[in-house]
Each structure stands twice: as C-alpha cells, then as structure tokens.
Coordinates of C-alpha atoms and ligand atoms in Angstrom, one line a residue:
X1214 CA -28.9 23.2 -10.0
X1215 CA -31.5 23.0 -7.4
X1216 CA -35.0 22.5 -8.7
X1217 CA -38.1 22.1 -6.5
X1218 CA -41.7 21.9 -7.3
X1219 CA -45.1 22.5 -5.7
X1220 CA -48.0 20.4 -7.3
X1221 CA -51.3 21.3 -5.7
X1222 CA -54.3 18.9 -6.5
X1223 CA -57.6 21.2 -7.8
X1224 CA -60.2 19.3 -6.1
X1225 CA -60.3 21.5 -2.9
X1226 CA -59.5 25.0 -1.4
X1227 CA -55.9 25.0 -0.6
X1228 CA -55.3 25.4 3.4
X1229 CA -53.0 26.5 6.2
X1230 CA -51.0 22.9 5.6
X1231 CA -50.7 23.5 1.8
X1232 CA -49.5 27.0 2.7
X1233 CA -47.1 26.2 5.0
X1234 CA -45.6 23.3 3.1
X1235 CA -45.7 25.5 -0.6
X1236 CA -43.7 28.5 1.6
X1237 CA -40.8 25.5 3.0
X1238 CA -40.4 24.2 -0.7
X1239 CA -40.0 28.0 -1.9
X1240 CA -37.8 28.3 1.1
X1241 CA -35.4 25.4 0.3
X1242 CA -35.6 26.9 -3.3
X1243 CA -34.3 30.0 -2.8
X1244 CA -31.8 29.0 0.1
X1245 CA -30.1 26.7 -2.5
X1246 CA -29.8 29.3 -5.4
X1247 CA -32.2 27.1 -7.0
X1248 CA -35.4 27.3 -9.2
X1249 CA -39.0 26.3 -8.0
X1250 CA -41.9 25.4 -10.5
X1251 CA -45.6 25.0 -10.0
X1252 CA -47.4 21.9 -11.2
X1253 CA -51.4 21.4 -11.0
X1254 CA -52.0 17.7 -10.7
X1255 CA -55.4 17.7 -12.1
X1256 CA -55.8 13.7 -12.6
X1257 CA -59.0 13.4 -11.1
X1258 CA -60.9 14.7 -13.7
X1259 CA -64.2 14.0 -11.6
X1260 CA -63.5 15.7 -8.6
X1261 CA -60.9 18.8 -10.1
X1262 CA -62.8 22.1 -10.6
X1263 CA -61.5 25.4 -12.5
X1264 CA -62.7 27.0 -9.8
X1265 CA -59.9 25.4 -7.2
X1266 CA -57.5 25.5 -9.7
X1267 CA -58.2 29.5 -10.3
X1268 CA -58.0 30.0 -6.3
X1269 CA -54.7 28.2 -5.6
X1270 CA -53.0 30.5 -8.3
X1271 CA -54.5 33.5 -6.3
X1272 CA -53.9 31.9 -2.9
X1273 CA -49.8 31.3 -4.0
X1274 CA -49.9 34.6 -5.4
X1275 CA -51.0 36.7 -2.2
X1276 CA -48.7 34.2 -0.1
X1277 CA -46.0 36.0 -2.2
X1278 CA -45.2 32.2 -3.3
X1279 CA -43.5 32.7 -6.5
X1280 CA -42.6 30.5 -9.1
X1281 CA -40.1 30.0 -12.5
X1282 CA -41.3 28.5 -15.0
X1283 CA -43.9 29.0 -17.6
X1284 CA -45.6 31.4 -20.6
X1285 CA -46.5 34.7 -18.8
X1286 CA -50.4 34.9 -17.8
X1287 CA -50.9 38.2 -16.7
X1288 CA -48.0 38.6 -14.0
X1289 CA -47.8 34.9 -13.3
X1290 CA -46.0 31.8 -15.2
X1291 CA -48.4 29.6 -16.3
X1292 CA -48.6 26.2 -14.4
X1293 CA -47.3 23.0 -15.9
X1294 CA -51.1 20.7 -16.1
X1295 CA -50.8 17.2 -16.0
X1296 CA -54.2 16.9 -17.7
X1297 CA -52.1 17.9 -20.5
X1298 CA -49.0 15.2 -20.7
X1299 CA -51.3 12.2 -20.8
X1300 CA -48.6 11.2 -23.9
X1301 CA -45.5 11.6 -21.8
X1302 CA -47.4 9.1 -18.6
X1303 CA -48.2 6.7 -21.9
X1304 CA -44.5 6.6 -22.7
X1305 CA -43.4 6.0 -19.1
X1306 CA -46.3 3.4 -18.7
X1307 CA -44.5 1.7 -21.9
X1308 CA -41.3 1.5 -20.5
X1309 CA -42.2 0.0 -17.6
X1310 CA -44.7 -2.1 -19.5
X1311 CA -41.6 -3.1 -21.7
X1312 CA -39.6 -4.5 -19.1
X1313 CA -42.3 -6.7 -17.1
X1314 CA -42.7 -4.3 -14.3
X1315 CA -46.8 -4.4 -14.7
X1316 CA -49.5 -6.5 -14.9
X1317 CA -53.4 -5.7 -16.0
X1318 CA -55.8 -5.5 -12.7
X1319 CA -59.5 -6.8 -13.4
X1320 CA -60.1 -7.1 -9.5
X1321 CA -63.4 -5.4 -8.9
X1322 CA -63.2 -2.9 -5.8
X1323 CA -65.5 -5.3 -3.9
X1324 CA -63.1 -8.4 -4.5
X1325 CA -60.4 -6.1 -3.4
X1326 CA -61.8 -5.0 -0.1
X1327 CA -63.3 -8.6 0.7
X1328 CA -59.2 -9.8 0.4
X1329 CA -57.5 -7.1 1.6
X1330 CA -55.2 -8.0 4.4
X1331 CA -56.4 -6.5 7.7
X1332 CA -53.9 -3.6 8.3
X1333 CA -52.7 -3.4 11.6
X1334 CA -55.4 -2.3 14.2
X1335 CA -53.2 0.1 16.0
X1336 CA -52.0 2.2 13.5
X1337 CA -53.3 4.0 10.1
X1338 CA -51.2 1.5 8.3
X1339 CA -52.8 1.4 4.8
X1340 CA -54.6 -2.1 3.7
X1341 CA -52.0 -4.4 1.5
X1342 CA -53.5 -5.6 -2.1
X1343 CA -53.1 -9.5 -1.6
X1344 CA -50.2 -11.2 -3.5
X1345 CA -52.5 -14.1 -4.4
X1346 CA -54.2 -11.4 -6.8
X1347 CA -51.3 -11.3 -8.8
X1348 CA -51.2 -13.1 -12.2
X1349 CA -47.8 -14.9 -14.2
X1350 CA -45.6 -13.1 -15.4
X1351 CA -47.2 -13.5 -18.9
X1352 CA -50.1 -11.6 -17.8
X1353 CA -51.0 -8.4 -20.1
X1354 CA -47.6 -8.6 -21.7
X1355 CA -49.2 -8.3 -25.4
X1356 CA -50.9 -5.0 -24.8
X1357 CA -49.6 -2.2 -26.1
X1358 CA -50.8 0.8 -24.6
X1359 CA -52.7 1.0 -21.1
X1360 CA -56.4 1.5 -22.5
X1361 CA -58.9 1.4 -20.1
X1362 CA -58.0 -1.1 -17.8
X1363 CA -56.1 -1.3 -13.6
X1364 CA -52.5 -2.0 -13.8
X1365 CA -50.5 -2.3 -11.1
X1366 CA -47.0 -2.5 -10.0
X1367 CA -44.8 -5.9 -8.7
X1368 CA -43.4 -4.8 -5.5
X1369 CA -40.6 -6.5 -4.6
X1370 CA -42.3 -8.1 -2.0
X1371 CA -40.4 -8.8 1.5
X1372 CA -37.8 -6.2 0.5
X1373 CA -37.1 -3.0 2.9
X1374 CA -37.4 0.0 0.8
X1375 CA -35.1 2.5 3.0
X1376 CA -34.5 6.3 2.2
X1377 CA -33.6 9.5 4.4
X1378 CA -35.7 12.6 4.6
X1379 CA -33.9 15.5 5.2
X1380 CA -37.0 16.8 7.7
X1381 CA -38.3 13.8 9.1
X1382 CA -34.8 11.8 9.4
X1383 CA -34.3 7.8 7.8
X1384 CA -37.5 6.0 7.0
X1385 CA -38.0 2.1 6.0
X1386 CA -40.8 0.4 4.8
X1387 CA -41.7 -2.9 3.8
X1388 CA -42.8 -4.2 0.4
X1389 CA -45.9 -6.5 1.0
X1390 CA -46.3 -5.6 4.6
X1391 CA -46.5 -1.9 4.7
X1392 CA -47.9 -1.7 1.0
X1393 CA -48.5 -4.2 -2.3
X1394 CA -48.2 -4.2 -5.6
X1395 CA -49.9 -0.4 -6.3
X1396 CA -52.0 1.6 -9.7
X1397 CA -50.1 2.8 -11.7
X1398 CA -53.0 2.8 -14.2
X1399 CA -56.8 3.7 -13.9
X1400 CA -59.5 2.0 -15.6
X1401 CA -60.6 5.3 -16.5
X1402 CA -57.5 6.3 -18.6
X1403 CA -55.5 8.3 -16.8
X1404 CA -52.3 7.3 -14.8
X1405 CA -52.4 7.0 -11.4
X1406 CA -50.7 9.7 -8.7
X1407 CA -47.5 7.4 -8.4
X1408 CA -46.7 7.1 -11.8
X1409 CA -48.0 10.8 -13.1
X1410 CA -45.5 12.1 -9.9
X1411 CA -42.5 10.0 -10.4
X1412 CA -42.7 10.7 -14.4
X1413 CA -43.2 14.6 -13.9
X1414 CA -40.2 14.7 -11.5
X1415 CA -38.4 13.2 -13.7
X1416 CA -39.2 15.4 -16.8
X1417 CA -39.2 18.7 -14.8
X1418 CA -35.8 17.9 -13.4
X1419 CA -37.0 17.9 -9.9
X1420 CA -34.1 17.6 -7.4
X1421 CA -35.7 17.4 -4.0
X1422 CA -39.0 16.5 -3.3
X1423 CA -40.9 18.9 -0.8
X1424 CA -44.0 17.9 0.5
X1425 CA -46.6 16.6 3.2
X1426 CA -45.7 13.7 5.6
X1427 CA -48.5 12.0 4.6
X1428 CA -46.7 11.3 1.7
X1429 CA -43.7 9.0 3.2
X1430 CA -45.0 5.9 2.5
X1431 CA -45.6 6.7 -1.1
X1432 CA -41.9 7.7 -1.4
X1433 CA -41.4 4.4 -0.9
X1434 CA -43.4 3.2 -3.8
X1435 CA -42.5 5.9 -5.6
X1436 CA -38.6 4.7 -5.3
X1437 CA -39.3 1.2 -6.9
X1438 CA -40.6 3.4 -9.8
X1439 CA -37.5 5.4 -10.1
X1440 CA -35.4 1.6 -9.9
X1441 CA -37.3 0.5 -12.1
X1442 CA -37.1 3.6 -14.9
X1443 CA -33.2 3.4 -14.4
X1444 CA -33.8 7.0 -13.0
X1445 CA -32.0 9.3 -10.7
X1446 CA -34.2 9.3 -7.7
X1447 CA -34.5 12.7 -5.9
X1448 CA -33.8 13.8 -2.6
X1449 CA -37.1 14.0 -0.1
X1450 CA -38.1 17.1 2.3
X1451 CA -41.8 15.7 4.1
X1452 CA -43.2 18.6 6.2
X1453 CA -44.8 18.0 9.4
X1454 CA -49.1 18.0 8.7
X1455 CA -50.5 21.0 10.3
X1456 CA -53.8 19.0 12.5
X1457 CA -57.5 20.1 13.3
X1458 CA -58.8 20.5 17.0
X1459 CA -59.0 16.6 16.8
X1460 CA -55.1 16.0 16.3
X1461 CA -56.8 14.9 12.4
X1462 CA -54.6 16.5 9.6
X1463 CA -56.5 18.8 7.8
X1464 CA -58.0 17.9 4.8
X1465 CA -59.7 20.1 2.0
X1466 CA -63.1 19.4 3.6
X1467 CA -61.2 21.7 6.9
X1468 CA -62.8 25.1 5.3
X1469 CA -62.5 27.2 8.6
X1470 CA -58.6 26.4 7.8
X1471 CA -58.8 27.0 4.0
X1472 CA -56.4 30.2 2.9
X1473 CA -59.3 31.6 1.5
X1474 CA -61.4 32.1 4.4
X1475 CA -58.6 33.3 6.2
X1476 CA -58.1 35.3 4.0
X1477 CA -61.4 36.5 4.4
X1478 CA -61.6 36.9 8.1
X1479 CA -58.2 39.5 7.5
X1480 CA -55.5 37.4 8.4
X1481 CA -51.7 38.5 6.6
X1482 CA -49.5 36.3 4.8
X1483 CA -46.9 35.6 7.6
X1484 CA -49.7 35.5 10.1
X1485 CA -51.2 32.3 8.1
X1486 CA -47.4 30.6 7.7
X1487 CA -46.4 30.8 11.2
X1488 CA -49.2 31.0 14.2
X1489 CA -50.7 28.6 15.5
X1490 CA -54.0 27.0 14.1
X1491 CA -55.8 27.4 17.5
X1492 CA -55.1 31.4 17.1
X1493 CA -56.2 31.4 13.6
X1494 CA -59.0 29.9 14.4
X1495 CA -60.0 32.5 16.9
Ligands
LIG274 N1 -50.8 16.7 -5.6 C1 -50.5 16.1 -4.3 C2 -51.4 16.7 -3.3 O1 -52.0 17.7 -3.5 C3 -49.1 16.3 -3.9 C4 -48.2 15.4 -4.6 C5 -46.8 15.5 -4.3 O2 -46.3 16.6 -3.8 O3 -46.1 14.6 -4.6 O4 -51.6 16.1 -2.2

C-alpha cells in the first residue's frame, strides 16, 4: 500500500512552493490508491508558533489538500506532532547509539565555522564538518540516553551515496565531500531534522518520500540512516523549488508568495497550484 506524507515545519506561513509540492504528494497519493498523512515537524521549539501551525491546517484545508489519518478535529484528522514522540527519536537514537553509529559533539559553533572546509566557490555546495573533529571510536559509547549534548553521525567517508528520484532522475553524492559526519542530536534535547524524518518515515510507514529539491542532498544522509537502522528505505519524489524574481527559492520570509496573502488578494485554489509566480504576483 502506497503511503505518502506531508510534514510542514510551523515556523513560517506556508507558500506557493509548499502548496504546490503538498498538492503533487496528494497527487501521487491518490494516483496510486494510496493513503497520505500530515505530519507537523515542530522541532524547533524556538522558532515554531501555534499561530503557523493553525494557518497551514487552514491553508491545506482550502487547497482541498486532504489527508487520512488522525482523531477527528472538527472536520479535519488531527496532525501527527513530532513535539510529541520525543520517546520514539530517544529509542531510534539508542539503536544507533548501540551499534557505534554516533559520537558526542562538544565543538563550539565558532570552532566549527573557523574549520570548516571551504565549500566549493561556484556552487551552494554546503560546508563539510572536518573529519579531524571526529573522536575514537570509544568516544560517548557509555552514555545512555542523548541528554543535552551534539551528536553526530560517522559518514562513511569517500563512499558515493547513489539513489534515483522518480522527478529529478539518478543522484550521487559524496560522503566527506559533498557533506560530513551530520546532528543527529541537539544540545538542546531534541533530535535533529535527519534523525526525527528518517524515524517518523519509518514509524508512519511512509512509502515514497514527496518533497522539495532542496532536500536531495539530505536524502543522501538520510539513506546512511536507513543502512544503518537495517530499514527499508523509501522511494524519493523531489519537486522542482518554485523561485522569487531573483531566481532565489522562496523561503517563509517570501510573504507576497505566502498562501495566505494570496489568499487574501482573491486568488482560487487551482489558480495558486498552477500559474505562474510572476502572474500571482501581479
Ligand atoms: N519539514 C520540512 C520542511 O518544512 C520538510 C521535511 C521533509 O519533507 O522531509 O522543510
């Protein structure tokens, strides 16, 4: 059985890109007889607001986005809330703990930055954490929960991670070159996005993975996860990023692009999903 997911993050207005991308995984859903569930990836406890959360539920709702899933809440399934399954991400932080997949991280930001290997100047290739930062083996292997310290992840550095994408065709990135050893744990307590996603996916039965291009290279991380839980991995659908004026992909700051103030200005449902941002804007 086909089962997708969309997993907004409450720390912004959702926009034309979240729409478009929310409508595709619904899309893929239905075309494969399958079943679709919403999950609010409210991590960031700083920066998530009620207020965001509340509007994306009214935003999927008028896009006639529907979802399965859930206690009723007046005409809606309730959400799935990460906030919520801090146990579960403890338990998958265990097992991966368990089998020497992780090592404690007491690098301050600055020391990070200051070592960082230069990414490459002409692209948006992300810095790589250096591998000289990374302890023995030994290192962190008596602790027995997470608490409030940085763990990270041992890449298999040199190795190709390789994977196809049903929308964006075969990708391949490099362990140590095109990313390092990656949080899986914050030093505030709460997992980080790759470890929350992968262990969700995994609970919630997610068989294809819909979502936003900017995303790829984290598939590749995310994959080493999977390996390394002795999980099935799913299959991966990355949408093309809607962009501002400036060929920038929008982000939550884009406002005059948020589904809200289109909303607003009287645009439709179908007018939002399929024309272009330039008339929107208009
Ligand atoms: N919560 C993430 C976001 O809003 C999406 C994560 C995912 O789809 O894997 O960008």
């Amino acid at each position: 059985m086909y089962r997708g997911r969309i997993a907004p993050t409450p720390t912004g207005l959702l926009h034309v890109g979240h729409a478009r991308t929310f409508a595709l995984a619904a899309k893929r859903a239905k075309a494969a007889q399958g079943q679709l569930i919403l999950r609010i990836e409210d991590l960031d406890v700083a920066r998530c607001r009620p207020e965001f959360f509340a509007a994306a539920l009214s935003d999927l709702k008028w896009l006639g986005i529907h979802w399965d899933e859930g206690p009723d809440i007046g005409g809606l399934n309730a959400p799935y809330i990460q906030s919520q399954r801090l146990d579960w991400f403890q338990a998958v932080w265990k097992k991966l703990h368990a089998t020497g997949h992780l090592y404690p991280c007491d690098k301050s930001r600055r020391e990070v930055e200051n070592a960082l290997i230069a990414p490459h100047a002409e692209d948006d290739s992300e810095p790589v954490f250096p591998l000289s930062f990374r302890p023995n083996q030994e290192a962190g292997q008596s602790a027995t929960e997470p608490g409030q310290t940085n763990w990270r992840f041992r890449v298999p550095w040199g190795e190709e991670i390789c994977f196809h994408d049903a929308l964006q065709g075969p990708q391949s990135f490099t362990a140590g070159k095109d990313f390092g050893d990656f949080l899986v744990w914050r030093k505030d307590g709460f997992p980080a996005y790759e470890l929350a996603v992968v262990a969700d996916d995994h609970a919630m039965n997610i068989t294809e993975v819909v979502r936003g291009a900017d995303l790829l290279l984290s598939t590749a991380r995310q994959i080493l996860l999977y390996r390394a839980l002795q999980w099935t991995i799913p299959t991966w659908a990355h949408a093309a990023l809607v962009v501002d004026e400036k060929g920038q992909r929008l982000a939550k700051r884009s406002q005059g692009l948020s589904i809200q103030s289109l909303r607003d200005k009287g645009k439709t449902p179908t007018e939002i999903l399929t024309q272009s941002r330039s008339v929107l804007q208009s």
